[in-house]
Amino acid sequence: MKLQNKTFVRWSMAIIVCCLFSSCYTVRLKNVYGDAKPDPMNDSKDYYRYMDVEEIDTVITIKATDKDFTMLIKDCGTSGIHTIEYRNTFGGVLLSAVTFGRKRRVRVKYVCMKPQN
């Protein structure tokens, strides 16, 4: 193989790897005016230790011309949301690209606020 071809293959692989790593991210929003709803049985080793975590992991279908999608969370009632986390992965980006944006993977974790007495 020629030196130019080897260099091209190496640079191509480097660009692909960079794109894969940059397409995975997590965004977490936290309310500072309240306490999280506790769950003493949740003994996980991550950020949500001892919090009552609800998860939404689904695929939504929308038109390619729609700009937004609204999903209602009714579990928290009047107490409100303490923490919400949105995760985007390479698989979700790939699904959206293959379906031209009609199907999107939604992965959301949220914690409700502790009700005040």
mmCIF file of C-alpha atoms in Angstrom:
data_model
loop_
_atom_site.group_PDB
_atom_site.id
_atom_site.type_symbol
_atom_site.label_atom_id
_atom_site.label_comp_id
_atom_site.label_asym_id
_atom_site.label_seq_id
_atom_site.Cartn_x
_atom_site.Cartn_y
_atom_site.Cartn_z
ATOM 1 C CA MET A 1 0.000 0.000 0.000
ATOM 2 C CA LYS A 2 1.289 3.438 -0.829
ATOM 3 C CA LEU A 3 2.231 5.878 1.887
ATOM 4 C CA GLN A 4 -0.517 8.289 0.784
ATOM 5 C CA ASN A 5 -3.185 5.601 1.180
ATOM 6 C CA LYS A 6 -1.970 4.659 4.670
ATOM 7 C CA THR A 7 -2.018 8.291 5.737
ATOM 8 C CA PHE A 8 -5.533 8.750 4.340
ATOM 9 C CA VAL A 9 -6.803 5.642 6.162
ATOM 10 C CA ARG A 10 -5.261 6.762 9.463
ATOM 11 C CA TRP A 11 -6.740 10.255 9.225
ATOM 12 C CA SER A 12 -10.133 8.835 8.238
ATOM 13 C CA MET A 13 -10.154 6.503 11.232
ATOM 14 C CA ALA A 14 -9.148 9.358 13.547
ATOM 15 C CA ILE A 15 -11.987 11.548 12.279
ATOM 16 C CA ILE A 16 -14.527 8.729 12.659
ATOM 17 C CA VAL A 17 -13.417 8.033 16.237
ATOM 18 C CA CYS A 18 -13.679 11.738 17.114
ATOM 19 C CA CYS A 19 -17.201 11.873 15.692
ATOM 20 C CA LEU A 20 -18.225 8.808 17.699
ATOM 21 C CA PHE A 21 -16.994 10.288 20.967
ATOM 22 C CA SER A 22 -18.523 13.694 20.374
ATOM 23 C CA SER A 23 -21.979 12.275 19.650
ATOM 24 C CA CYS A 24 -22.400 10.862 23.172
ATOM 25 C CA TYR A 25 -23.301 13.408 25.824
ATOM 26 C CA THR A 26 -25.432 13.934 28.908
ATOM 27 C CA VAL A 27 -27.150 17.126 30.043
ATOM 28 C CA ARG A 28 -28.330 17.396 33.651
ATOM 29 C CA LEU A 29 -30.469 20.258 34.986
ATOM 30 C CA LYS A 30 -30.973 20.635 38.731
ATOM 31 C CA ASN A 31 -33.332 22.775 40.773
ATOM 32 C CA VAL A 32 -31.557 24.414 43.707
ATOM 33 C CA TYR A 33 -34.714 25.426 45.585
ATOM 34 C CA GLY A 34 -35.735 22.138 47.151
ATOM 35 C CA ASP A 35 -34.737 18.637 48.162
ATOM 36 C CA ALA A 36 -34.919 15.488 46.086
ATOM 37 C CA LYS A 37 -37.506 12.855 46.859
ATOM 38 C CA PRO A 38 -35.561 10.250 48.875
ATOM 39 C CA ASP A 39 -35.373 6.534 48.211
ATOM 40 C CA PRO A 40 -33.331 4.761 50.913
ATOM 41 C CA MET A 41 -33.331 1.526 48.897
ATOM 42 C CA ASN A 42 -31.526 3.101 45.916
ATOM 43 C CA ASP A 43 -27.909 2.221 46.666
ATOM 44 C CA SER A 44 -26.451 2.985 43.227
ATOM 45 C CA LYS A 45 -22.932 4.354 42.895
ATOM 46 C CA ASP A 46 -23.782 7.250 40.582
ATOM 47 C CA TYR A 47 -25.152 10.762 41.018
ATOM 48 C CA TYR A 48 -28.639 9.492 41.909
ATOM 49 C CA ARG A 49 -27.677 7.642 45.092
ATOM 50 C CA TYR A 50 -30.573 7.623 47.617
ATOM 51 C CA MET A 51 -32.881 9.489 45.198
ATOM 52 C CA ASP A 52 -36.182 8.213 43.822
ATOM 53 C CA VAL A 53 -35.352 8.123 40.089
ATOM 54 C CA GLU A 54 -37.896 7.753 37.296
ATOM 55 C CA GLU A 55 -36.685 6.815 33.814
ATOM 56 C CA ILE A 56 -38.132 7.306 30.351
ATOM 57 C CA ASP A 57 -36.439 5.288 27.601
ATOM 58 C CA THR A 58 -38.473 5.316 24.408
ATOM 59 C CA VAL A 59 -38.421 6.089 20.699
ATOM 60 C CA ILE A 60 -40.666 8.929 19.561
ATOM 61 C CA THR A 61 -41.978 9.450 16.057
ATOM 62 C CA ILE A 62 -42.430 12.985 14.766
ATOM 63 C CA LYS A 63 -42.673 14.598 11.371
ATOM 64 C CA ALA A 64 -39.464 15.805 9.812
ATOM 65 C CA THR A 65 -40.886 19.340 9.657
ATOM 66 C CA ASP A 66 -41.730 19.527 13.395
ATOM 67 C CA LYS A 67 -39.256 21.449 15.490
ATOM 68 C CA ASP A 68 -40.244 20.238 18.957
ATOM 69 C CA PHE A 69 -42.019 17.498 20.850
ATOM 70 C CA THR A 70 -43.725 17.722 24.237
ATOM 71 C CA MET A 71 -43.892 14.828 26.657
ATOM 72 C CA LEU A 72 -45.886 15.434 29.842
ATOM 73 C CA ILE A 73 -44.560 14.187 33.176
ATOM 74 C CA LYS A 74 -47.439 13.672 35.582
ATOM 75 C CA ASP A 75 -45.665 11.644 38.274
ATOM 76 C CA CYS A 76 -44.409 14.653 40.231
ATOM 77 C CA GLY A 77 -47.797 16.216 40.824
ATOM 78 C CA THR A 78 -47.588 19.635 42.463
ATOM 79 C CA SER A 79 -44.163 19.124 44.041
ATOM 80 C CA GLY A 80 -42.186 19.799 40.864
ATOM 81 C CA ILE A 81 -39.022 18.401 39.306
ATOM 82 C CA HIS A 82 -35.741 18.438 41.220
ATOM 83 C CA THR A 83 -33.335 16.977 38.628
ATOM 84 C CA ILE A 84 -33.737 16.055 34.979
ATOM 85 C CA GLU A 85 -31.106 14.370 32.821
ATOM 86 C CA TYR A 86 -31.199 13.985 29.047
ATOM 87 C CA ARG A 87 -28.810 11.528 27.409
ATOM 88 C CA ASN A 88 -27.868 11.352 23.752
ATOM 89 C CA THR A 89 -25.875 8.422 22.395
ATOM 90 C CA PHE A 90 -24.358 7.502 19.066
ATOM 91 C CA GLY A 91 -27.164 4.979 18.522
ATOM 92 C CA GLY A 92 -29.743 7.725 18.919
ATOM 93 C CA VAL A 93 -27.922 9.984 16.476
ATOM 94 C CA LEU A 94 -27.628 7.116 14.001
ATOM 95 C CA LEU A 95 -31.349 6.273 14.310
ATOM 96 C CA SER A 96 -32.275 9.894 13.699
ATOM 97 C CA ALA A 97 -29.960 10.096 10.672
ATOM 98 C CA VAL A 98 -31.227 6.868 9.092
ATOM 99 C CA THR A 99 -34.890 7.866 9.500
ATOM 100 C CA PHE A 100 -34.220 11.481 8.413
ATOM 101 C CA GLY A 101 -35.225 12.802 11.837
ATOM 102 C CA ARG A 102 -38.628 11.103 12.048
ATOM 103 C CA LYS A 103 -37.668 8.701 14.843
ATOM 104 C CA ARG A 104 -35.659 9.880 17.810
ATOM 105 C CA ARG A 105 -34.482 8.027 20.849
ATOM 106 C CA VAL A 106 -35.368 9.722 24.128
ATOM 107 C CA ARG A 107 -33.571 8.785 27.323
ATOM 108 C CA VAL A 108 -34.564 10.876 30.314
ATOM 109 C CA LYS A 109 -34.025 10.389 34.032
ATOM 110 C CA TYR A 110 -35.799 12.662 36.474
ATOM 111 C CA VAL A 111 -36.219 13.062 40.211
ATOM 112 C CA CYS A 112 -39.246 14.727 41.740
ATOM 113 C CA MET A 113 -38.956 17.150 44.633
ATOM 114 C CA LYS A 114 -39.737 16.063 48.159
ATOM 115 C CA PRO A 115 -43.253 17.210 49.092
ATOM 116 C CA GLN A 116 -43.268 19.927 51.726
ATOM 117 C CA ASN A 117 -45.529 19.562 54.735
#
